[in-house]
Structures are given as C-alpha cells and as structure tokens.
C-alpha cells in the first residue's frame, strides 16, 4: 500500500513554484475539440486528471503530441466519434466538458455522468438547461448523458446557481453556435477567464468573462493557435497555507497575487505576514496566530477548494475559529481524519467549529484531493509522524508533490507497504 509519510514539525524556508491550473487545464484541453486545427497549450500541470482527459481526447480521434513536459499540441481536425470512453469519463468530474465541446463541434455527444470528489449531490441540471436553451435535446439513460442538436442557436441563459462547470460548458457549446448567447449570473473564477481567453486565442468571440454576464458571438470555425494556462490558484493557496501552518519564510512563485486576495486577507487577519510581488507571494510566520471566521463562496469569495486546507491550519492555531461551507452540501467528511490527529472540530450543518490546539501525528487517509492536501498541512505542522494512505487522490491535482515540498524543507516521502 502506498502512503505519504510526513515528519513534523520544522519551519519551512525557500521557494516553491506553482504549476499550471488544474481546473483550467481540464477545461481547455477538451475545448481544443472545438478547433479545426492545431492548438498548442503551454503550462499544463503533470497530474493524473490531465493525463485522463488527454487519453479521452485521443480516443475521440484527436492527435495529442507532447512538445515537452508542460506543452502539448492538440489537433482535432479529424475527430472520429462523439462517444466518450465511459470508463475514463466516469473517473473524473471534468469529463462533463466533453459534452459541451463535442456538442459544439459535432452537434452531438455521449458522455458518462461524471465522477470526481464526493461532496454530496453534484447535479448537472444547469449544464442541461444551457444545452437545451441552445436547441439541443438532453437525455440521461443508464448513467450516460446523450445530447443532440440539429443546429445550435444563440440564446440567453440565466444560471439559477453560480456554477463554474455550467458556465464553462455553456461557453463551449455556444462558441460555434449561430448568433449570440448571453450567460447571466455566470461564475467568475480565474479559470473561467482563462478558458474564455483560450477560446478567443483560437478565434472565438467571448466577452465579459470574469463578470456576471458573458456574451458570446458564434463564429463559423476556430482555426487554432497558442495559449499558456494560468498558474493554479488552489495549489498556490495550498502552499501559502502550508507555510503559514509550519512557520518559517517561503516564497511562492508563479502566482497571480490578485487571485489570492480572499486567502491573503484571511492569513493577514490571523497574523501571518504576507508580501505580494508581481508574480509571487512571500509568507512569513514567526509567532503564534489567532483564530478567525471563514465562509466559502464563489470567486472572488474564499474558494471551497481551499476550505479543508484552511481547516487544517486553523486546527493548529490556539483559539476558536468557524468555517462555513456555502458551496457544497457535504464537504466536511475529511474532518474525522483531522480528529484522529487530535483536532477538536464540531460540525453543525454547514459550519465547522474549530477549537485549535496541538495535534499529533497519526495514521490517516486522504478521502479526496483537497482533503489529502489538508492532511499534508496538518502533518507538517504537527509533532511526530503522520502517514497518509490513498495518496492517489492527492496525485490527481498536485504534480510531483513530495519532491516539490521537500525543496522547502517538508520532511515527506512516499512509502510502499505490503498490504
Ligand atoms: C468546480 C471545480 C471544483 C470546485 C467547484 C466550486 C472543476 C473541475 N471543479 O466544480 O473543484 O469545488 O467548481 O468552485 O473545475 N450546481 C447545481 N447544478 C449544476 C451545477 C452545479 O446545482 O448543474 C451547484 C452544485 O451542487 C454546487 C454549486 O452549484 O453547490 C457549485 O458547483 P459548480 O461550480 O458547478 O462546481 P463544479 O463545476 O462541479
């Protein structure tokens, strides 16, 4: 059995660079299916979810060539099918982007319902609503989503809930549709803007990404180009929280400081010294920190994908804190693992009440991607040895994690135990 073993606690020093954004990459790579030509995509992270989505593109008939470790060229001019490989699609959440991309390019798609981390119900009704408004039929049978259109026509769609996935999927389906599409109450996450910028670089006309209203004027064809993915906001935040928890002085490089505003202000409120540069942030923590209240919200609010890592940090900070999860209905399952390390966390509905204190190393399990990152943070800030099983969840979103963390002083190694 594979595990990550961490020995805490020592302050961290040095520099760590952030990779390209996972959630942008897993949308931009399928978006290349819309392009009748070659897309060169730079700064892709070397993580499992990206490899999975690339495999799916290849099975759909796209040719994908690695130029180097972080750059691929995708040529979708000869797609051979609109049917995504079921086994692969059901392994990850972002496979739902194949629906929008294939529908947009081929007027039809068959894709298994998505998998991914389990935070309670994860509906796709808003994606369906968008496709129907564009003129497609959508049916779900035996876990497969079938969508079909004679022709896609621009329309106005109001999203009842702010949804990252639905906003991107409707953009993908609309860029080649006839006429104008307006998405109201759109999500504003950095990767929404990144996908829009990618589409525009390939020849689309998408305006307003990053605001509540996105306007898309359909174009007859997209012909290809070159695009570089933004740095990962969540990976950057994970490293910032890790440095705050373990103490010391760490420069997190290749970052867009504006994307980190909600986290930066919370860290400063706790007493962490945060210095912003053009494309890096220095985290310094020497003394003790104080408890705070945090509420997750769509961007520019505090990201739900940093909630478990923030709870891990707050568990090590003396005093009371509250963390309210307002995006997902059930994103506190990992708390039992922190409790095994001695954390005092009470869950009351959407709220976690944390009485911070001293944790101890323990045997724990990564229950999902960000929960796994939270356990690394707790382990690095805690006396003794913490062993995290199921590290494959962490590998879905963090590339070469133990080597990169060792470079700033985290005592972490991957071990293999006989089952
Ligand atoms: C994306 C991210 C995920 C992150 C989430 C919120 C990817 C691959 N995943 O997930 O890491 O946690 O954004 O920032 O980018 N909802 C509906 N109907 C829908 C779609 C969503 O009611 O059709 C609800 C969800 O239940 C949830 C909320 O909207 O409560 C936000 O979900 P959404 O933004 O769509 O998340 P994902 O795109 O799945």
Coordinates of C-alpha atoms and ligand atoms in Angstrom, one line a residue, residues 22-24 26-27 49 92-97 114 117 119-129 159-168 187 189 191-192 234 297-299 303-306 325-329 331 369-370 396, ligand 1:
X22 CA -5.7 22.0 -13.0
X23 CA -9.3 23.3 -13.3
X24 CA -8.3 25.4 -16.3
X26 CA -9.2 20.1 -17.7
X27 CA -11.5 22.5 -19.4
X49 CA -6.7 14.3 -14.2
X92 CA -13.4 12.4 -13.2
X93 CA -15.6 15.4 -12.8
X94 CA -14.3 17.5 -15.6
X95 CA -15.3 14.9 -18.2
X96 CA -18.6 16.8 -18.4
X97 CA -16.7 19.4 -20.5
X114 CA -19.0 12.5 -14.2
X117 CA -14.6 14.0 -5.5
X119 CA -19.1 16.4 -1.7
X120 CA -22.7 15.2 -1.7
X121 CA -25.0 15.7 -4.6
X122 CA -23.3 17.1 -7.6
X123 CA -26.1 17.8 -10.2
X124 CA -25.5 18.9 -13.8
X125 CA -29.0 20.3 -14.3
X126 CA -27.7 23.7 -15.1
X127 CA -25.5 22.3 -17.9
X128 CA -28.5 20.5 -19.3
X129 CA -30.6 23.7 -19.1
X159 CA -28.0 30.3 -14.2
X160 CA -30.0 29.8 -11.0
X161 CA -26.9 28.9 -9.1
X162 CA -23.4 30.2 -9.8
X163 CA -21.8 27.2 -11.3
X164 CA -18.2 27.0 -12.7
X165 CA -18.9 23.9 -14.7
X166 CA -22.1 25.1 -16.2
X167 CA -20.7 28.5 -17.2
X168 CA -17.7 26.8 -19.0
X187 CA -19.3 32.2 -12.4
X189 CA -13.4 32.1 -11.2
X191 CA -10.2 29.6 -14.8
X192 CA -13.5 30.9 -16.4
X234 CA -5.7 26.4 -5.4
X297 CA -18.2 31.4 -1.7
X298 CA -17.9 31.6 -5.5
X299 CA -15.0 33.8 -6.7
X303 CA -12.6 29.2 -2.5
X304 CA -14.3 26.0 -1.3
X305 CA -11.3 24.1 -2.7
X306 CA -9.1 25.7 0.0
X325 CA -19.1 25.8 3.7
X326 CA -21.5 27.5 1.4
X327 CA -20.8 25.9 -1.9
X328 CA -21.0 22.1 -1.4
X329 CA -23.6 20.4 0.9
X331 CA -17.6 18.8 2.3
X369 CA -7.9 15.6 -3.4
X370 CA -8.1 18.7 -1.2
X396 CA -5.0 13.8 -9.1
Ligands
LIG1 C1 -15.8 23.2 -10.0 C2 -14.4 22.6 -9.6 C3 -14.4 22.2 -8.1 C4 -14.9 23.3 -7.2 C5 -16.2 23.9 -7.7 C6 -16.6 25.1 -6.9 C7 -13.6 21.7 -11.7 C8 -13.3 20.5 -12.5 N1 -14.1 21.5 -10.5 O1 -16.7 22.1 -9.8 O2 -13.1 21.8 -7.8 O3 -15.1 22.8 -5.9 O4 -16.1 24.3 -9.1 O5 -15.6 26.1 -7.0 O6 -13.4 22.9 -12.1 N2 -24.8 23.1 -9.1 C9 -26.1 22.8 -9.4 N3 -26.4 22.4 -10.7 C10 -25.5 22.3 -11.7 C11 -24.1 22.5 -11.4 C12 -23.8 22.9 -10.1 O7 -27.0 23.0 -8.6 O8 -25.8 21.9 -12.8 C13 -24.4 23.5 -7.8 C14 -23.5 22.5 -7.1 O9 -24.3 21.5 -6.4 C15 -22.8 23.3 -6.1 C16 -22.6 24.7 -6.8 O10 -23.6 24.7 -7.9 O11 -23.5 23.5 -4.9 C17 -21.3 25.0 -7.4 O12 -20.9 23.9 -8.3 P1 -20.0 24.1 -9.6 O13 -19.5 25.5 -9.5 O14 -20.8 23.7 -10.8 O15 -18.9 23.1 -9.4 P2 -18.1 22.2 -10.4 O16 -18.1 22.9 -11.7 O17 -18.7 20.8 -10.4

